[in-house]
PDB file of C-alpha atoms and ligand atoms in Angstrom:
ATOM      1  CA  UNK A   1       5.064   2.068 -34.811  1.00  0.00           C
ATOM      2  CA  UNK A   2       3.591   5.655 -34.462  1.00  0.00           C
ATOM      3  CA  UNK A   3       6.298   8.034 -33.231  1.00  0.00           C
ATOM      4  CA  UNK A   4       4.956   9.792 -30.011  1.00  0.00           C
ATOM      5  CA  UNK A   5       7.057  12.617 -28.208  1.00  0.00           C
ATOM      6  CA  UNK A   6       4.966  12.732 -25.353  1.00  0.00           C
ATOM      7  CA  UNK A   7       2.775  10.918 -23.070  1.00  0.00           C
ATOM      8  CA  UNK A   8      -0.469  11.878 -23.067  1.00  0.00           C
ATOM      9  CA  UNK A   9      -1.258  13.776 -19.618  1.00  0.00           C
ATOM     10  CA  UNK A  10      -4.201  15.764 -18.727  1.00  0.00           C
ATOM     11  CA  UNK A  11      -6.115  17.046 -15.392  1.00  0.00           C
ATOM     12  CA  UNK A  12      -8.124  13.980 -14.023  1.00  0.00           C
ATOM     13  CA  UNK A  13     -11.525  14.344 -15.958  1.00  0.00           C
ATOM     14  CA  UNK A  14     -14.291  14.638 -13.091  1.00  0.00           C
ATOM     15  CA  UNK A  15     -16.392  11.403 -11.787  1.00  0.00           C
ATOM     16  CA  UNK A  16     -13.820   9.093 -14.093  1.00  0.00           C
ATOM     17  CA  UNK A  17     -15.493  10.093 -16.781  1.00  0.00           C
ATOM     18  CA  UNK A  18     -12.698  10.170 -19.770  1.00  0.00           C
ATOM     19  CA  UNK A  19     -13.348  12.327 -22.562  1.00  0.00           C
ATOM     20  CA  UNK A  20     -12.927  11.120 -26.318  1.00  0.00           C
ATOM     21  CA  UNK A  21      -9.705  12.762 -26.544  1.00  0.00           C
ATOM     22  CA  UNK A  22      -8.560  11.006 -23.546  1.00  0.00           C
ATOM     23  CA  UNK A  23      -9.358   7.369 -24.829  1.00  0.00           C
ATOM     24  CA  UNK A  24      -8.088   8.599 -28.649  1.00  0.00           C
ATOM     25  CA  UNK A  25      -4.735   9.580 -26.579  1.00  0.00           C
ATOM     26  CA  UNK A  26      -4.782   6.392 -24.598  1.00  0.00           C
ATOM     27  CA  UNK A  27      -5.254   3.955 -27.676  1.00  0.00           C
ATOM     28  CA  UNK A  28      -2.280   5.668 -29.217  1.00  0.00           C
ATOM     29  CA  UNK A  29      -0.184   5.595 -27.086  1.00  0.00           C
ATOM     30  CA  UNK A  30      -1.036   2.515 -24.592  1.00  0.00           C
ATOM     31  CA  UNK A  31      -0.433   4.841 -21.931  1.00  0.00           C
ATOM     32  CA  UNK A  32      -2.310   7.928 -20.156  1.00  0.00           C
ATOM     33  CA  UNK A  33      -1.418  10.060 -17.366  1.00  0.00           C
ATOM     34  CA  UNK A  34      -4.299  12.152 -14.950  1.00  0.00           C
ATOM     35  CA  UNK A  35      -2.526  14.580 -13.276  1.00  0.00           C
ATOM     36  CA  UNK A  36      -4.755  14.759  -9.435  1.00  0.00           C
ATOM     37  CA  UNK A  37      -6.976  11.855  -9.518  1.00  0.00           C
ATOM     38  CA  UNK A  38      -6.900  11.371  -6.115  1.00  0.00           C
ATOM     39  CA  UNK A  39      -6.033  13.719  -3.114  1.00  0.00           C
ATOM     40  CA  UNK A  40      -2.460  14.261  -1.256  1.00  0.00           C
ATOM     41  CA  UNK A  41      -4.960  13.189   1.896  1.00  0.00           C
ATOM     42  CA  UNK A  42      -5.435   9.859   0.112  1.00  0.00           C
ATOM     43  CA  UNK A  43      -2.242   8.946  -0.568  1.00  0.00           C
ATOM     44  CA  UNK A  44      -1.060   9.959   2.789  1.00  0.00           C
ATOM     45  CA  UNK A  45      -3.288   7.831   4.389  1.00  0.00           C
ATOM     46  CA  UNK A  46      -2.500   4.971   1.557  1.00  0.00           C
ATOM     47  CA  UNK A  47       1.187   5.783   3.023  1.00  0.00           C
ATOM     48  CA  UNK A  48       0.122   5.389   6.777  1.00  0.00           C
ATOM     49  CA  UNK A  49      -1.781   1.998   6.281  1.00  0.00           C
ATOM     50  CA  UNK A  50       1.412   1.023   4.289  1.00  0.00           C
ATOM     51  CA  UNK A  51       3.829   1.570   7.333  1.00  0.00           C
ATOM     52  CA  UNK A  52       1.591   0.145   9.720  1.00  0.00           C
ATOM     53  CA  UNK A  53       2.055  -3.049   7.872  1.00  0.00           C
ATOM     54  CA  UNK A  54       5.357  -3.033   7.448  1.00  0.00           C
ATOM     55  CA  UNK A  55       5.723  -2.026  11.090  1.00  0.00           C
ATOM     56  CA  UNK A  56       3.965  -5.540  11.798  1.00  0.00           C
ATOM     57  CA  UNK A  57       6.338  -7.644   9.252  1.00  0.00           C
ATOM     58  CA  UNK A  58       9.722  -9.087  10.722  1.00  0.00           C
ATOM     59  CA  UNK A  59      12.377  -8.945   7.678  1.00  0.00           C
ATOM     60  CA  UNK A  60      14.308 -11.861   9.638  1.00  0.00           C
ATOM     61  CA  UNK A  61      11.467 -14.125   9.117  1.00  0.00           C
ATOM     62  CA  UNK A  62      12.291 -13.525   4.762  1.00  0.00           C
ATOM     63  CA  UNK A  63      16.213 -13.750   5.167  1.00  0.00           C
ATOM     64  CA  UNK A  64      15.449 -17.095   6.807  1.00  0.00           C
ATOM     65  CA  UNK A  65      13.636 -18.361   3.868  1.00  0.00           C
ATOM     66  CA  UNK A  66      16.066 -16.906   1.710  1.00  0.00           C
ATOM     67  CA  UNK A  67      19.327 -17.901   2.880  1.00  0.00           C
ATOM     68  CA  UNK A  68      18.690 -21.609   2.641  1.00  0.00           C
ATOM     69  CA  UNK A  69      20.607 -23.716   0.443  1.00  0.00           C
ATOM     70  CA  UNK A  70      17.416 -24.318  -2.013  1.00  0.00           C
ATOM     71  CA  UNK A  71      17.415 -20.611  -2.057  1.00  0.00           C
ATOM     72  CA  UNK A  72      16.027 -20.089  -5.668  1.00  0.00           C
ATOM     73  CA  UNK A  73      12.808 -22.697  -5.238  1.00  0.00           C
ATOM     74  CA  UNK A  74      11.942 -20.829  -1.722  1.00  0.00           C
ATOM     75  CA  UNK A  75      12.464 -18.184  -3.384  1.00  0.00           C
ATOM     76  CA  UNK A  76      10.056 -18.744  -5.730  1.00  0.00           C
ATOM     77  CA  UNK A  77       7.638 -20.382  -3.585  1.00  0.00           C
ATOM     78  CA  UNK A  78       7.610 -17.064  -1.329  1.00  0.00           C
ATOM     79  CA  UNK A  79       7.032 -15.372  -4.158  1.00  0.00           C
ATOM     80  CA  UNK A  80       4.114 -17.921  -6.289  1.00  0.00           C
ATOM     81  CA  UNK A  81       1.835 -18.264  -3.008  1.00  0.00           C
ATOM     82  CA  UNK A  82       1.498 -14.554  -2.762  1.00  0.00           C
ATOM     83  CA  UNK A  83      -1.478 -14.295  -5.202  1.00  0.00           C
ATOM     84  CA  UNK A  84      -4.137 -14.448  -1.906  1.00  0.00           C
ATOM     85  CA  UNK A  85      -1.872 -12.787   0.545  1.00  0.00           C
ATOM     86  CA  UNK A  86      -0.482  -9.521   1.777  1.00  0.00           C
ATOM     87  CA  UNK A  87       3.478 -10.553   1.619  1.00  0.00           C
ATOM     88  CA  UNK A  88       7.286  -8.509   1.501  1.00  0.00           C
ATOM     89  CA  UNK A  89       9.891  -7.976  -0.908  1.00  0.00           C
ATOM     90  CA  UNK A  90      13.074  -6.786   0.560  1.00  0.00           C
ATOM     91  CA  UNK A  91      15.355  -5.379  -2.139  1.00  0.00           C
ATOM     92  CA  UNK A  92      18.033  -7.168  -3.445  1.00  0.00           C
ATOM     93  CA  UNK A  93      20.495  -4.634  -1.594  1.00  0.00           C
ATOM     94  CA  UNK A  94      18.746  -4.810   1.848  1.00  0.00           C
ATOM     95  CA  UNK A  95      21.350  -6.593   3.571  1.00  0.00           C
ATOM     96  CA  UNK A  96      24.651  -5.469   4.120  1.00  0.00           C
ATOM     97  CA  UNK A  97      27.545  -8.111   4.540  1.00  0.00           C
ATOM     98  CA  UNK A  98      27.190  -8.240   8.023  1.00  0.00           C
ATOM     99  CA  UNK A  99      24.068  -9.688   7.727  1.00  0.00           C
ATOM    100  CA  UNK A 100      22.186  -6.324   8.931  1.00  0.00           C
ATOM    101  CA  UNK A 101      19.809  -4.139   7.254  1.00  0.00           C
ATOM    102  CA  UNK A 102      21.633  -1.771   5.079  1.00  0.00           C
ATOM    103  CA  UNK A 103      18.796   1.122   5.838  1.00  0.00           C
ATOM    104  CA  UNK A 104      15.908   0.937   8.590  1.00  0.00           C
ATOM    105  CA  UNK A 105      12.997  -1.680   7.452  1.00  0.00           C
ATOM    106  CA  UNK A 106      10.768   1.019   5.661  1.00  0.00           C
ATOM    107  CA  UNK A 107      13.589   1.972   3.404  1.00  0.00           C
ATOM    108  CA  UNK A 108      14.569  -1.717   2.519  1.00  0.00           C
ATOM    109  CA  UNK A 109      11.260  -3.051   0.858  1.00  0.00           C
ATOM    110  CA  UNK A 110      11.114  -3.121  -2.697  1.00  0.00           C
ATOM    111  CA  UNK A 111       7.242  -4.184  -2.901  1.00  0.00           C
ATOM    112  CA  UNK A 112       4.928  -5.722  -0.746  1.00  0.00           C
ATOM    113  CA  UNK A 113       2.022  -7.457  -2.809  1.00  0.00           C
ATOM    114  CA  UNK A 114      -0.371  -8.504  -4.071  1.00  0.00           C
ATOM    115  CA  UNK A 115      -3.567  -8.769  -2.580  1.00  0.00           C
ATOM    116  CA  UNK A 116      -4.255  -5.650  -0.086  1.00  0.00           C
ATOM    117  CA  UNK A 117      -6.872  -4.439  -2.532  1.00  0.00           C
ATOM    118  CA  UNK A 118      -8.752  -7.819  -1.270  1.00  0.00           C
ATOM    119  CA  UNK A 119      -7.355  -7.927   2.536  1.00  0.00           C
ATOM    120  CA  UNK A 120      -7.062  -4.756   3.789  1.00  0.00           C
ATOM    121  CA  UNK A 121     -10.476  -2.531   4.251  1.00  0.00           C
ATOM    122  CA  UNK A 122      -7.754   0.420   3.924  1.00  0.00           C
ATOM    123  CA  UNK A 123      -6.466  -0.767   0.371  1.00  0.00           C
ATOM    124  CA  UNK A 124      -9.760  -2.037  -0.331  1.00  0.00           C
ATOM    125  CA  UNK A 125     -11.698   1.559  -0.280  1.00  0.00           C
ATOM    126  CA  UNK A 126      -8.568   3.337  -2.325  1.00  0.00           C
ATOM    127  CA  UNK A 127      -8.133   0.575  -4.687  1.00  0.00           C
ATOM    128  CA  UNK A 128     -12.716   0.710  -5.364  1.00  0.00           C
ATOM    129  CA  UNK A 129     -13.472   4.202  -5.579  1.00  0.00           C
ATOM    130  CA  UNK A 130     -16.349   5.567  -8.431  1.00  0.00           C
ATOM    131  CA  UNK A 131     -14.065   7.360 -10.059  1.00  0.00           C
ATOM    132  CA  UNK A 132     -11.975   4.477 -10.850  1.00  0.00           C
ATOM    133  CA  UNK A 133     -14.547   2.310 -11.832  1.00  0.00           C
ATOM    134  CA  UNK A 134     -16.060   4.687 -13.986  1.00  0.00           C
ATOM    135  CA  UNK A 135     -12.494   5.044 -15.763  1.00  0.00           C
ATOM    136  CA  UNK A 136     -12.476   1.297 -16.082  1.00  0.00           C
ATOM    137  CA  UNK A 137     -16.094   1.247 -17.890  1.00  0.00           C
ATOM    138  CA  UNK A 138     -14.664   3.903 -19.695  1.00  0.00           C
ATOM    139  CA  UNK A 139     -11.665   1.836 -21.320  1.00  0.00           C
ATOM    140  CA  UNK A 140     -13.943  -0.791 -22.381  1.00  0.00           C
ATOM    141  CA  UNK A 141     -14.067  -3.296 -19.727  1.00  0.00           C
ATOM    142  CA  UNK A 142     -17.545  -4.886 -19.060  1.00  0.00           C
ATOM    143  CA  UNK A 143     -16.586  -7.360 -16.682  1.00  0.00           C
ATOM    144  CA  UNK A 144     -13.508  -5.835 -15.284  1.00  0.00           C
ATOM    145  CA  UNK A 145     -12.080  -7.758 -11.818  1.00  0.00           C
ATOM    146  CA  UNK A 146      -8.866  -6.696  -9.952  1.00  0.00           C
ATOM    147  CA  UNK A 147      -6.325  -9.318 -10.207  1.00  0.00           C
ATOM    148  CA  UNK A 148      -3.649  -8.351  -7.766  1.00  0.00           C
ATOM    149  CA  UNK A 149      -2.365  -4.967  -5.994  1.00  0.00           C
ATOM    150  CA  UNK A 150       1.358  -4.212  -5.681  1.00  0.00           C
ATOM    151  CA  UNK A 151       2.815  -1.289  -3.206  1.00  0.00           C
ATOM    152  CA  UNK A 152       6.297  -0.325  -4.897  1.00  0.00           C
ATOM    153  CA  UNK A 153       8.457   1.157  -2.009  1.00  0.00           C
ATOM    154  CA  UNK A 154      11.783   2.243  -4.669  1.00  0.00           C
ATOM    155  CA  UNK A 155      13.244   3.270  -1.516  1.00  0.00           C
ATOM    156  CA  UNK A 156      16.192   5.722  -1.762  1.00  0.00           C
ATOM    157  CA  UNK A 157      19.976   4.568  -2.395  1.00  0.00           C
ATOM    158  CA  UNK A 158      18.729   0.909  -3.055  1.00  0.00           C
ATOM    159  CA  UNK A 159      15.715   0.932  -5.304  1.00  0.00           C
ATOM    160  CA  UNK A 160      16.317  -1.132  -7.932  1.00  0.00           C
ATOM    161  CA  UNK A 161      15.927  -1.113 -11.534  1.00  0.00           C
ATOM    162  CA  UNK A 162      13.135  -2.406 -13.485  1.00  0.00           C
ATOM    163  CA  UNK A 163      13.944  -3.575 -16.972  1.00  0.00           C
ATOM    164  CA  UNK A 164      11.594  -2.695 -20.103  1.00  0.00           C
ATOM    165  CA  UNK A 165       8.973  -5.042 -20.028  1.00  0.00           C
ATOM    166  CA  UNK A 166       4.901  -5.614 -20.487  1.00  0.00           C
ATOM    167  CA  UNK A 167       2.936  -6.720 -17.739  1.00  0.00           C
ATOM    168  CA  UNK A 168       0.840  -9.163 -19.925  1.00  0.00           C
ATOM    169  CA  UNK A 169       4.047 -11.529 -19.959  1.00  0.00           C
ATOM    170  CA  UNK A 170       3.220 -12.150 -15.943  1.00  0.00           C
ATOM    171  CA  UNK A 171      -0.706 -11.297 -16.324  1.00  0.00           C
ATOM    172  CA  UNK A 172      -1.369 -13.549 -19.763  1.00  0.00           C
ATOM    173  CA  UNK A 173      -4.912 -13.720 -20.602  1.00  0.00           C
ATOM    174  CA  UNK A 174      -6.380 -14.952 -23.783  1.00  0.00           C
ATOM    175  CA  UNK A 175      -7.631 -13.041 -25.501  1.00  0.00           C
ATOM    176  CA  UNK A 176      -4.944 -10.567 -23.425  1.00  0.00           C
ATOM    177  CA  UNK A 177      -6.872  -7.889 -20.863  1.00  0.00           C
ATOM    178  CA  UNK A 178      -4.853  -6.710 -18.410  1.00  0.00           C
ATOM    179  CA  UNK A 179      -4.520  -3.235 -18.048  1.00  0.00           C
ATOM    180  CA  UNK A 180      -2.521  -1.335 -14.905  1.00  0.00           C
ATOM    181  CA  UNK A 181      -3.519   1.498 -13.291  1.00  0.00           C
ATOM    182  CA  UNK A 182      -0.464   2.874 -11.177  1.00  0.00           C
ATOM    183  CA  UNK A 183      -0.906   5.684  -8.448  1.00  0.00           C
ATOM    184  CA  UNK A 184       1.868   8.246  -7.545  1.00  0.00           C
ATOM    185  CA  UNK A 185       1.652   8.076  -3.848  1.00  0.00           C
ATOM    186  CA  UNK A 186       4.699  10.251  -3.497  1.00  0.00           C
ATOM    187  CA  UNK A 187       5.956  12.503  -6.328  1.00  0.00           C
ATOM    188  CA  UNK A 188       8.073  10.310  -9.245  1.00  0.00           C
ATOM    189  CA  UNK A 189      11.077  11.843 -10.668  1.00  0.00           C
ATOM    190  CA  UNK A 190      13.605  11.031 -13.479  1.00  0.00           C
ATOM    191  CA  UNK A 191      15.701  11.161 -10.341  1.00  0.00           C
ATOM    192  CA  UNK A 192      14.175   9.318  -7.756  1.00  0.00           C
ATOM    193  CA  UNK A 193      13.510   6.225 -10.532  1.00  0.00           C
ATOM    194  CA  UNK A 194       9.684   7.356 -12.326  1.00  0.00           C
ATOM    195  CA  UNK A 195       8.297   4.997 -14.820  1.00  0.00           C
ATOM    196  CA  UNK A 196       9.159   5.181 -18.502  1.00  0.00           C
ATOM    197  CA  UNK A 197       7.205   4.205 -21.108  1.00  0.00           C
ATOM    198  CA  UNK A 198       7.839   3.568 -25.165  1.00  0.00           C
ATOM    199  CA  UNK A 199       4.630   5.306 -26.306  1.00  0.00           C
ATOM    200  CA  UNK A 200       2.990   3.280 -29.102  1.00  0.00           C
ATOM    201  CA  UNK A 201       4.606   0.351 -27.919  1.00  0.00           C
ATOM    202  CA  UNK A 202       1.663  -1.787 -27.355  1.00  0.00           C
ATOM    203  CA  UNK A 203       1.547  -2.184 -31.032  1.00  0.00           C
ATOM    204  CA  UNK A 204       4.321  -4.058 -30.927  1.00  0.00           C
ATOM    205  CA  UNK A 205       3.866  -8.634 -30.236  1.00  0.00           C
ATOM    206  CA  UNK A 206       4.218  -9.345 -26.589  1.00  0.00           C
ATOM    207  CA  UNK A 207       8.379 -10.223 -26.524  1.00  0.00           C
ATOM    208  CA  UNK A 208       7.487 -13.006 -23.727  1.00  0.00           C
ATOM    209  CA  UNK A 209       5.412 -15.234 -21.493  1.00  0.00           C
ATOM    210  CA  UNK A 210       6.463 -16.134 -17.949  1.00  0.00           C
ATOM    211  CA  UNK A 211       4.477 -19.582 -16.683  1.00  0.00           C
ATOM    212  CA  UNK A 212       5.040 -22.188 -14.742  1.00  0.00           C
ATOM    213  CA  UNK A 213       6.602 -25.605 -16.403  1.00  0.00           C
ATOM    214  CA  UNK A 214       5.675 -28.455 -15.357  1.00  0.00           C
ATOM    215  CA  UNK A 215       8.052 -28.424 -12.564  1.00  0.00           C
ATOM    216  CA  UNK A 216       6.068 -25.840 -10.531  1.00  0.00           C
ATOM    217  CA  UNK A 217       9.073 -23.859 -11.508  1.00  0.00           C
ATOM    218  CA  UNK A 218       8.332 -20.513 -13.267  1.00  0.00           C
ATOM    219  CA  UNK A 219      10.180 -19.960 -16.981  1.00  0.00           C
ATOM    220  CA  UNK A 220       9.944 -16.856 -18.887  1.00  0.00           C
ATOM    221  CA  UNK A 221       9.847 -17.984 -22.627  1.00  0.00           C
ATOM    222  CA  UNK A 222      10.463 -15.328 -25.434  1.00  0.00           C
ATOM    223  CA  UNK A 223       8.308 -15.165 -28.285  1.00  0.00           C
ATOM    224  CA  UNK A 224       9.927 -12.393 -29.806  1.00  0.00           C
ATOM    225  CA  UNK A 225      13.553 -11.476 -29.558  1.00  0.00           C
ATOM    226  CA  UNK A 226      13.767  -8.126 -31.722  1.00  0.00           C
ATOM    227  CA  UNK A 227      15.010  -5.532 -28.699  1.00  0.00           C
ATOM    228  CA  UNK A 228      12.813  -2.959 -27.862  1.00  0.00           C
ATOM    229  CA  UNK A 229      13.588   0.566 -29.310  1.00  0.00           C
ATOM    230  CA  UNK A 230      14.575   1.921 -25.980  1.00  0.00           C
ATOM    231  CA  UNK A 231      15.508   5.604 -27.557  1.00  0.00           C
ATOM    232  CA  UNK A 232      11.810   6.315 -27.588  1.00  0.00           C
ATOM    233  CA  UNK A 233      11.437   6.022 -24.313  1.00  0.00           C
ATOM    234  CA  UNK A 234       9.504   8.741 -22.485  1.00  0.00           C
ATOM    235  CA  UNK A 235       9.598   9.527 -18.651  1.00  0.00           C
ATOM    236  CA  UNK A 236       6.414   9.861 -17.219  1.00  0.00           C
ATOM    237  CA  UNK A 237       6.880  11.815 -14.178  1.00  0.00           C
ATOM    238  CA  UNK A 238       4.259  12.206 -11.793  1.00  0.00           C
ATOM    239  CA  UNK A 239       3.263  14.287  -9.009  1.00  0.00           C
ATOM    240  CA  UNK A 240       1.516  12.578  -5.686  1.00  0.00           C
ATOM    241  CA  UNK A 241      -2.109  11.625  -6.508  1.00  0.00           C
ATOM    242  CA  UNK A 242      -1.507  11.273 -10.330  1.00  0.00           C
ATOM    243  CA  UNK A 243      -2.809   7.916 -12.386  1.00  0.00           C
ATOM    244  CA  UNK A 244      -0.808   6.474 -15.063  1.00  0.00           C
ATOM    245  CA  UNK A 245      -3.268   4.069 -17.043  1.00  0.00           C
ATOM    246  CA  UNK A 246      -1.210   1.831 -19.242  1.00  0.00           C
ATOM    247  CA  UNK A 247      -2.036  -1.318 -21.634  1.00  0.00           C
ATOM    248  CA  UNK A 248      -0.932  -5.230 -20.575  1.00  0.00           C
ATOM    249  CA  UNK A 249       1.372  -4.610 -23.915  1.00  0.00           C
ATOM    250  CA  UNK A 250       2.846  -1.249 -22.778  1.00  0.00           C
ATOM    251  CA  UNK A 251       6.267  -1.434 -22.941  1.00  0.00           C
ATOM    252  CA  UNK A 252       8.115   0.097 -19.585  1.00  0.00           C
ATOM    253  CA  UNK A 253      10.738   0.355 -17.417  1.00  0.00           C
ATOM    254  CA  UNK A 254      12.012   2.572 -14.348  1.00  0.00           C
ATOM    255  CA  UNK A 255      15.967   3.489 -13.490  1.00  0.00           C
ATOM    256  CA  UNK A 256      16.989   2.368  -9.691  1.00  0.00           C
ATOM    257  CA  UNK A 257      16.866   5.328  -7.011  1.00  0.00           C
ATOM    258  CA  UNK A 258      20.270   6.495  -6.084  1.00  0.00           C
ATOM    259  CA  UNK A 259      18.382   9.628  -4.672  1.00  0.00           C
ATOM    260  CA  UNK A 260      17.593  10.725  -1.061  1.00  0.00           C
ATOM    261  CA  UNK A 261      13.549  10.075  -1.754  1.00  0.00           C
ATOM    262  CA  UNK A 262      11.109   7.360  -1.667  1.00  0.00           C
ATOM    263  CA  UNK A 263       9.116   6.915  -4.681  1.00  0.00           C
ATOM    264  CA  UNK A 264       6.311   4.991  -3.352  1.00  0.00           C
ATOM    265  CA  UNK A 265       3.424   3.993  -5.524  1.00  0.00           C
ATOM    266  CA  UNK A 266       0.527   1.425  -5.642  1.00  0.00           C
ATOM    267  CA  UNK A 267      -0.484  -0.448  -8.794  1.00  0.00           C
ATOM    268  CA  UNK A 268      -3.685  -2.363  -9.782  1.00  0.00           C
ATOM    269  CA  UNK A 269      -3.837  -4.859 -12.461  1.00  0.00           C
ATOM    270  CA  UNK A 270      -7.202  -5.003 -13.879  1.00  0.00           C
ATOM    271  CA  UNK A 271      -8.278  -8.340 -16.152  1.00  0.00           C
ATOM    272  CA  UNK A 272     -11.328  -9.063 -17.951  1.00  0.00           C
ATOM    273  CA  UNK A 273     -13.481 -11.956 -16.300  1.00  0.00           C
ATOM    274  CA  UNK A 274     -14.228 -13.131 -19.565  1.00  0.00           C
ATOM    275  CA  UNK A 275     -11.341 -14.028 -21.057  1.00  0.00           C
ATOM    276  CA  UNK A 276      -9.572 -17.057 -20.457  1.00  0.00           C
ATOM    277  CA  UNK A 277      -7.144 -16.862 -17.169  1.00  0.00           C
ATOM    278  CA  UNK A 278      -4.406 -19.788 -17.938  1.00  0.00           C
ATOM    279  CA  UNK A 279      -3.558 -21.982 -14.878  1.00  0.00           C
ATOM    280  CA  UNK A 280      -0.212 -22.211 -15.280  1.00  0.00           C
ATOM    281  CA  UNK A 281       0.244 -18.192 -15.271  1.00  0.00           C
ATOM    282  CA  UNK A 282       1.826 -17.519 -11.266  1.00  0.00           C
ATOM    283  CA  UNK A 283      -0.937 -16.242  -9.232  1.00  0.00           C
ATOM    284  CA  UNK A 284      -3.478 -18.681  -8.100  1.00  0.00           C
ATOM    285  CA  UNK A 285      -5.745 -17.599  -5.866  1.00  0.00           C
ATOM    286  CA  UNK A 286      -7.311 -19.788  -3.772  1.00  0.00           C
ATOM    287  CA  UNK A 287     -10.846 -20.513  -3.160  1.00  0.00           C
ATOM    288  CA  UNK A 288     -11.652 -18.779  -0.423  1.00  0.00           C
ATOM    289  CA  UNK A 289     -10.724 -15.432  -1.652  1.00  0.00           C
ATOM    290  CA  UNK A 290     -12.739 -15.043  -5.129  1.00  0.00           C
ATOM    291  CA  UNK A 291     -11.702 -11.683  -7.793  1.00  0.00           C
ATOM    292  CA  UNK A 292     -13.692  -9.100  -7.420  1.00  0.00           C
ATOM    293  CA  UNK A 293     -14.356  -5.934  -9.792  1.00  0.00           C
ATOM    294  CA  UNK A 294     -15.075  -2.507  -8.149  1.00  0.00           C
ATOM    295  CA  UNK A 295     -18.422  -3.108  -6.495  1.00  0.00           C
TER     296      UNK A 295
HETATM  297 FE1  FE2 B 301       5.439  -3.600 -15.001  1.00  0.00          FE
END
């Protein structure tokens, strides 16, 4: 593995349109920042749409489902029909022990997911601009389709931690496509929990593959138990409006958020409609909502 200081970064390149530089630095690395791809006035309004949402979803109605005995299944069933829907995470710290909301209901999501890009005319315009699907074409895709949307909320105190991992162990395709595009809607800090990378490690195998067993039940099997060389990790902080394009195999992970900020941010996963989509990966969408590229 290539030893990389940095993560590549540069100004967003007008229209999408990545120079050779860019996609020699993104191959490298498996991971590219553009500093301003879209405006403050864009992810403000992202922000807006977000809390109007959230303003509309009752947390009681997700403690109810999640205090049951069979907790882990529900659970997971909450979780495994949200391929075709617009659904809520709380955090794992949302409730206090007297069964109340720690923080007030914005500050107590951890994601909400995963298919506003498809639902929402709001998430559906910022998730299919030009210059995105020019930066798609760009990478290589031909027949690129947006697999689900995530809105990360890391709220402050309680955002949790995300261990290093690759998104192509939850979004397997063979031969493996996805590839995530993540928007800073608010500015990401080493302090308020940013995304950290290991550049150059999409070289490495993928470590796992999460599917479901024949149970319905999900399992993450690992293919490849050498640990991952966490000392190279780089942060990749990110002011409001930036895009952080990173590879299915891109090895990452974020710290929680003890801070006083938010560190909200919106992620697409992008898969090629050519390859192979396995049907016992987790998201299933149903008929009536077909993937759909950036037209
Ligand atoms: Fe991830």
């Amino acid at each position: 593995m290539k030893n990389i200081v940095r993560i590549p970064a540069y100004a967003a390149p007008a229209g999408g349109r990545l120079s050779d530089d860019m996609l020699a630095d993104y191959q490298d690395a498996g991971v590219l920042i553009l500093r301003n791809f879209v405006s403050v006035e864009a992810c403000a309004a992202l922000r807006q749409r977000a809390l109007e949402l959230v303003d509309a979803f009752d947390p009681e109605e997700v403690r109810s489902v999640f205090s049951t005995t069979e907790q882990t299944q529900l659970d997971d069933d909450y979780f495994i029909e949200s391929g075709d829907k617009i659904r809520f995470f709380l955090e794992n710290d949302a409730f206090g022990d007297d069964g109340k909301l720690r923080q007030e209901k914005k500050h107590s999501l951890n994601k909400m997911g995963h298919a506003m890009h498809d639902l929402d005319p709001v998430f559906d315009r910022f998730s299919r601009t030009p210059e995105l699907a020019e930066v798609v074409k760009r990478i290589g895709f031909v027949e690129p389709a947006i697999l689900q949307s995530m809105y990360i909320f890391k709220p402050p105190n309680i955002g949790g931690e995300v261990v290093c991992h690759q998104d192509s162990t939850y979004i397997y395709t063979e031969p493996e496509s996805c590839v995530g595009f993540w928007f800073a809607l608010e500015d990401a800090t080493l302090e308020n929990g940013c995304m950290q990378f290991i550049p150059g490690g999409h070289k490495l195998p993928l470590k796992k593959r999460n599917y479901r067993g024949a149970d319905g039940k999900l399992v993450t099997e690992t293919l490849d138990d050498t640990p991952w060389p966490e000392e190279k990790k780089q942060p990749a902080e990110a002011p409001a409006g930036t895009l952080v394009i990173f590879d299915g195999r891109a090895p990452h992970l974020s710290a929680s958020n003890r801070s006083s900020k938010s560190r909200h941010a919106y992620t697409l996963h992008v898969i090629d409609r050519k390859a192979r989509y396995p049907a016992e990966n987790w998201l299933q969408r149903g008929d009536h909502l077909p993937l759909r590229g950036f037209d």
